[in-house]
mmCIF file of C-alpha atoms in Angstrom:
data_model
loop_
_atom_site.group_PDB
_atom_site.id
_atom_site.type_symbol
_atom_site.label_atom_id
_atom_site.label_comp_id
_atom_site.label_asym_id
_atom_site.label_seq_id
_atom_site.Cartn_x
_atom_site.Cartn_y
_atom_site.Cartn_z
ATOM 1 C CA UNK A 1 6.118 -12.970 -31.341
ATOM 2 C CA UNK A 2 5.432 -13.921 -34.947
ATOM 3 C CA UNK A 3 2.467 -16.024 -36.027
ATOM 4 C CA UNK A 4 4.768 -18.853 -37.085
ATOM 5 C CA UNK A 5 6.028 -19.320 -33.510
ATOM 6 C CA UNK A 6 2.544 -19.678 -32.060
ATOM 7 C CA UNK A 7 0.530 -22.504 -33.592
ATOM 8 C CA UNK A 8 -2.715 -21.747 -31.758
ATOM 9 C CA UNK A 9 -4.127 -18.559 -30.306
ATOM 10 C CA UNK A 10 -3.486 -17.991 -26.629
ATOM 11 C CA UNK A 11 -7.207 -17.850 -25.800
ATOM 12 C CA UNK A 12 -9.915 -19.415 -27.921
ATOM 13 C CA UNK A 13 -13.224 -21.214 -27.594
ATOM 14 C CA UNK A 14 -11.571 -24.368 -28.977
ATOM 15 C CA UNK A 15 -9.075 -24.482 -26.110
ATOM 16 C CA UNK A 16 -10.726 -24.627 -22.677
ATOM 17 C CA UNK A 17 -8.967 -22.808 -19.842
ATOM 18 C CA UNK A 18 -8.822 -25.971 -17.733
ATOM 19 C CA UNK A 19 -6.191 -27.534 -20.002
ATOM 20 C CA UNK A 20 -3.563 -25.044 -18.823
ATOM 21 C CA UNK A 21 -4.543 -25.534 -15.191
ATOM 22 C CA UNK A 22 -4.195 -29.313 -15.495
ATOM 23 C CA UNK A 23 -0.664 -28.908 -16.870
ATOM 24 C CA UNK A 24 0.177 -26.446 -14.116
ATOM 25 C CA UNK A 25 -1.134 -28.737 -11.376
ATOM 26 C CA UNK A 26 0.820 -31.679 -12.806
ATOM 27 C CA UNK A 27 4.174 -29.854 -12.545
ATOM 28 C CA UNK A 28 6.412 -30.967 -9.691
ATOM 29 C CA UNK A 29 8.954 -28.511 -8.307
ATOM 30 C CA UNK A 30 12.539 -29.604 -8.841
ATOM 31 C CA UNK A 31 15.208 -29.121 -6.151
ATOM 32 C CA UNK A 32 16.746 -26.360 -8.302
ATOM 33 C CA UNK A 33 13.416 -24.506 -8.506
ATOM 34 C CA UNK A 34 12.900 -24.955 -4.769
ATOM 35 C CA UNK A 35 16.283 -23.347 -4.034
ATOM 36 C CA UNK A 36 15.285 -20.296 -6.112
ATOM 37 C CA UNK A 37 12.208 -19.611 -3.960
ATOM 38 C CA UNK A 38 12.666 -16.579 -1.669
ATOM 39 C CA UNK A 39 12.701 -17.015 2.097
ATOM 40 C CA UNK A 40 9.462 -15.999 3.775
ATOM 41 C CA UNK A 41 10.221 -13.279 6.298
ATOM 42 C CA UNK A 42 8.294 -12.210 9.396
ATOM 43 C CA UNK A 43 7.508 -8.943 7.606
ATOM 44 C CA UNK A 44 5.879 -10.855 4.719
ATOM 45 C CA UNK A 45 3.731 -12.832 7.161
ATOM 46 C CA UNK A 46 2.788 -9.638 9.026
ATOM 47 C CA UNK A 47 1.601 -8.013 5.768
ATOM 48 C CA UNK A 48 -0.285 -11.074 4.476
ATOM 49 C CA UNK A 49 -4.054 -11.469 4.199
ATOM 50 C CA UNK A 50 -5.226 -14.714 5.820
ATOM 51 C CA UNK A 51 -8.074 -16.744 4.342
ATOM 52 C CA UNK A 52 -9.786 -19.927 5.537
ATOM 53 C CA UNK A 53 -12.045 -21.641 3.041
ATOM 54 C CA UNK A 54 -11.856 -18.626 0.760
ATOM 55 C CA UNK A 55 -13.124 -16.280 3.504
ATOM 56 C CA UNK A 56 -10.948 -13.383 4.660
ATOM 57 C CA UNK A 57 -9.966 -13.892 8.308
ATOM 58 C CA UNK A 58 -7.368 -11.155 8.831
ATOM 59 C CA UNK A 59 -6.162 -8.435 6.519
ATOM 60 C CA UNK A 60 -2.489 -7.518 6.396
ATOM 61 C CA UNK A 61 -1.571 -4.382 8.275
ATOM 62 C CA UNK A 62 -1.195 -2.084 5.246
ATOM 63 C CA UNK A 63 0.608 1.168 5.884
ATOM 64 C CA UNK A 64 2.775 1.296 8.977
ATOM 65 C CA UNK A 65 1.471 3.341 11.885
ATOM 66 C CA UNK A 66 2.924 6.830 12.093
ATOM 67 C CA UNK A 67 4.302 8.244 15.319
ATOM 68 C CA UNK A 68 2.061 11.321 15.392
ATOM 69 C CA UNK A 69 -1.033 10.767 13.236
ATOM 70 C CA UNK A 70 -2.719 13.861 11.855
ATOM 71 C CA UNK A 71 -6.302 14.756 12.722
ATOM 72 C CA UNK A 72 -8.582 16.772 10.500
ATOM 73 C CA UNK A 73 -9.993 19.965 12.010
ATOM 74 C CA UNK A 74 -12.028 22.902 10.789
ATOM 75 C CA UNK A 75 -10.380 26.230 11.542
ATOM 76 C CA UNK A 76 -11.776 29.634 10.633
ATOM 77 C CA UNK A 77 -9.078 32.139 9.642
ATOM 78 C CA UNK A 78 -9.217 35.687 8.344
ATOM 79 C CA UNK A 79 -9.193 35.715 4.534
ATOM 80 C CA UNK A 80 -5.972 37.741 4.289
ATOM 81 C CA UNK A 81 -4.172 35.357 6.679
ATOM 82 C CA UNK A 82 -5.267 32.298 4.712
ATOM 83 C CA UNK A 83 -4.378 33.925 1.375
ATOM 84 C CA UNK A 84 -0.927 34.818 2.710
ATOM 85 C CA UNK A 85 -0.292 31.276 3.952
ATOM 86 C CA UNK A 86 -1.462 29.696 0.691
ATOM 87 C CA UNK A 87 0.685 32.136 -1.290
ATOM 88 C CA UNK A 88 3.786 30.474 0.191
ATOM 89 C CA UNK A 89 3.159 27.575 -2.193
ATOM 90 C CA UNK A 90 2.882 23.815 -1.962
ATOM 91 C CA UNK A 91 3.402 22.359 1.485
ATOM 92 C CA UNK A 92 1.726 25.230 3.296
ATOM 93 C CA UNK A 93 -0.231 22.810 5.521
ATOM 94 C CA UNK A 94 3.019 21.405 6.879
ATOM 95 C CA UNK A 95 4.455 24.877 7.454
ATOM 96 C CA UNK A 96 1.351 25.909 9.418
ATOM 97 C CA UNK A 97 1.654 22.716 11.463
ATOM 98 C CA UNK A 98 5.331 23.432 12.188
ATOM 99 C CA UNK A 99 4.591 27.079 13.111
ATOM 100 C CA UNK A 100 1.953 25.939 15.606
ATOM 101 C CA UNK A 101 4.334 23.300 17.002
ATOM 102 C CA UNK A 102 7.072 25.934 17.435
ATOM 103 C CA UNK A 103 4.591 28.286 19.140
ATOM 104 C CA UNK A 104 3.536 25.513 21.562
ATOM 105 C CA UNK A 105 7.158 24.745 22.416
ATOM 106 C CA UNK A 106 7.927 28.432 23.104
ATOM 107 C CA UNK A 107 4.741 29.215 25.070
ATOM 108 C CA UNK A 108 4.219 28.148 28.685
ATOM 109 C CA UNK A 109 1.003 26.174 29.054
ATOM 110 C CA UNK A 110 -1.239 25.610 32.015
ATOM 111 C CA UNK A 111 -1.583 21.937 32.852
ATOM 112 C CA UNK A 112 -4.596 20.386 34.513
#
Protein backbone atom coordinates (compact mmCIF):
# COMPACT_ATOMS: atom_id res chain seq x y z
CA UNK A 1 0.00 0.00 0.00
CA UNK A 2 1.44 3.38 -0.93
CA UNK A 3 2.03 6.17 1.58
CA UNK A 4 -0.65 8.31 -0.06
CA UNK A 5 -3.36 5.75 0.77
CA UNK A 6 -2.50 5.67 4.46
CA UNK A 7 -2.69 9.05 6.16
CA UNK A 8 -1.36 7.90 9.54
CA UNK A 9 0.91 5.06 10.53
CA UNK A 10 -0.80 1.88 11.64
CA UNK A 11 0.84 1.97 15.08
CA UNK A 12 2.17 5.10 16.72
CA UNK A 13 2.48 6.73 20.12
CA UNK A 14 0.07 9.46 18.95
CA UNK A 15 -2.70 6.93 18.31
CA UNK A 16 -3.60 4.88 21.40
CA UNK A 17 -4.62 1.26 20.83
CA UNK A 18 -7.93 1.77 22.61
CA UNK A 19 -9.31 3.89 19.76
CA UNK A 20 -9.50 0.86 17.47
CA UNK A 21 -11.09 -1.25 20.19
CA UNK A 22 -13.78 1.37 20.80
CA UNK A 23 -14.67 1.36 17.10
CA UNK A 24 -14.71 -2.42 17.07
CA UNK A 25 -16.97 -2.64 20.13
CA UNK A 26 -19.36 -0.08 18.63
CA UNK A 27 -19.95 -2.17 15.47
CA UNK A 28 -23.28 -3.98 15.32
CA UNK A 29 -23.55 -7.12 13.22
CA UNK A 30 -25.93 -6.77 10.29
CA UNK A 31 -28.28 -9.60 9.27
CA UNK A 32 -26.11 -10.17 6.18
CA UNK A 33 -22.97 -10.54 8.32
CA UNK A 34 -24.82 -12.85 10.70
CA UNK A 35 -25.81 -15.14 7.81
CA UNK A 36 -22.14 -15.43 6.78
CA UNK A 37 -21.10 -16.79 10.19
CA UNK A 38 -20.32 -20.54 10.09
CA UNK A 39 -22.47 -22.99 12.02
CA UNK A 40 -20.87 -24.20 15.24
CA UNK A 41 -20.58 -27.97 15.09
CA UNK A 42 -20.33 -30.52 17.90
CA UNK A 43 -16.75 -31.19 16.77
CA UNK A 44 -15.85 -27.50 17.24
CA UNK A 45 -17.30 -27.53 20.76
CA UNK A 46 -15.47 -30.78 21.56
CA UNK A 47 -12.13 -29.23 20.50
CA UNK A 48 -12.67 -25.89 22.28
CA UNK A 49 -10.85 -24.65 25.37
CA UNK A 50 -13.30 -23.45 28.03
CA UNK A 51 -12.53 -20.45 30.23
CA UNK A 52 -14.45 -18.87 33.11
CA UNK A 53 -13.27 -15.46 34.23
CA UNK A 54 -10.15 -15.83 32.13
CA UNK A 55 -9.17 -19.09 33.87
CA UNK A 56 -8.82 -22.28 31.83
CA UNK A 57 -11.46 -24.80 32.94
CA UNK A 58 -11.14 -27.52 30.29
CA UNK A 59 -8.74 -27.88 27.41
CA UNK A 60 -9.95 -29.16 24.06
CA UNK A 61 -9.14 -32.77 23.35
CA UNK A 62 -6.25 -32.15 20.92
CA UNK A 63 -5.22 -35.13 18.84
CA UNK A 64 -7.75 -37.91 18.52
CA UNK A 65 -7.05 -41.09 20.46
CA UNK A 66 -5.45 -43.83 18.39
CA UNK A 67 -6.74 -47.38 18.43
CA UNK A 68 -3.45 -48.98 19.47
CA UNK A 69 -1.18 -46.41 21.13
CA UNK A 70 2.54 -47.08 20.99
CA UNK A 71 4.62 -47.55 24.13
CA UNK A 72 8.30 -46.78 24.37
CA UNK A 73 10.55 -49.67 25.40
CA UNK A 74 14.27 -50.29 25.67
CA UNK A 75 15.38 -53.36 23.75
CA UNK A 76 18.94 -54.64 23.52
CA UNK A 77 19.77 -56.12 20.11
CA UNK A 78 22.97 -57.48 18.61
CA UNK A 79 24.82 -54.74 16.72
CA UNK A 80 24.68 -56.56 13.37
CA UNK A 81 20.91 -57.11 13.71
CA UNK A 82 20.29 -53.45 14.50
CA UNK A 83 22.58 -52.28 11.69
CA UNK A 84 20.76 -54.56 9.24
CA UNK A 85 17.34 -53.27 10.30
CA UNK A 86 18.42 -49.62 10.11
CA UNK A 87 19.98 -50.23 6.69
CA UNK A 88 16.47 -50.87 5.31
CA UNK A 89 15.92 -47.11 5.47
CA UNK A 90 13.31 -44.75 6.85
CA UNK A 91 10.34 -46.41 8.51
CA UNK A 92 12.36 -49.25 9.98
CA UNK A 93 10.60 -48.87 13.36
CA UNK A 94 7.26 -49.62 11.73
CA UNK A 95 8.68 -52.61 9.86
CA UNK A 96 10.07 -54.06 13.10
CA UNK A 97 6.68 -53.52 14.73
CA UNK A 98 4.91 -55.28 11.85
CA UNK A 99 7.41 -58.19 11.90
CA UNK A 100 6.78 -58.70 15.62
CA UNK A 101 3.01 -58.48 15.06
CA UNK A 102 3.22 -61.09 12.28
CA UNK A 103 5.34 -63.35 14.51
CA UNK A 104 2.77 -63.07 17.34
CA UNK A 105 -0.07 -63.95 14.97
CA UNK A 106 1.79 -67.02 13.65
CA UNK A 107 3.05 -68.30 17.03
CA UNK A 108 0.82 -70.11 19.52
CA UNK A 109 0.93 -68.41 22.91
CA UNK A 110 0.27 -69.72 26.37
CA UNK A 111 -2.54 -67.85 28.08
CA UNK A 112 -2.86 -67.41 31.81
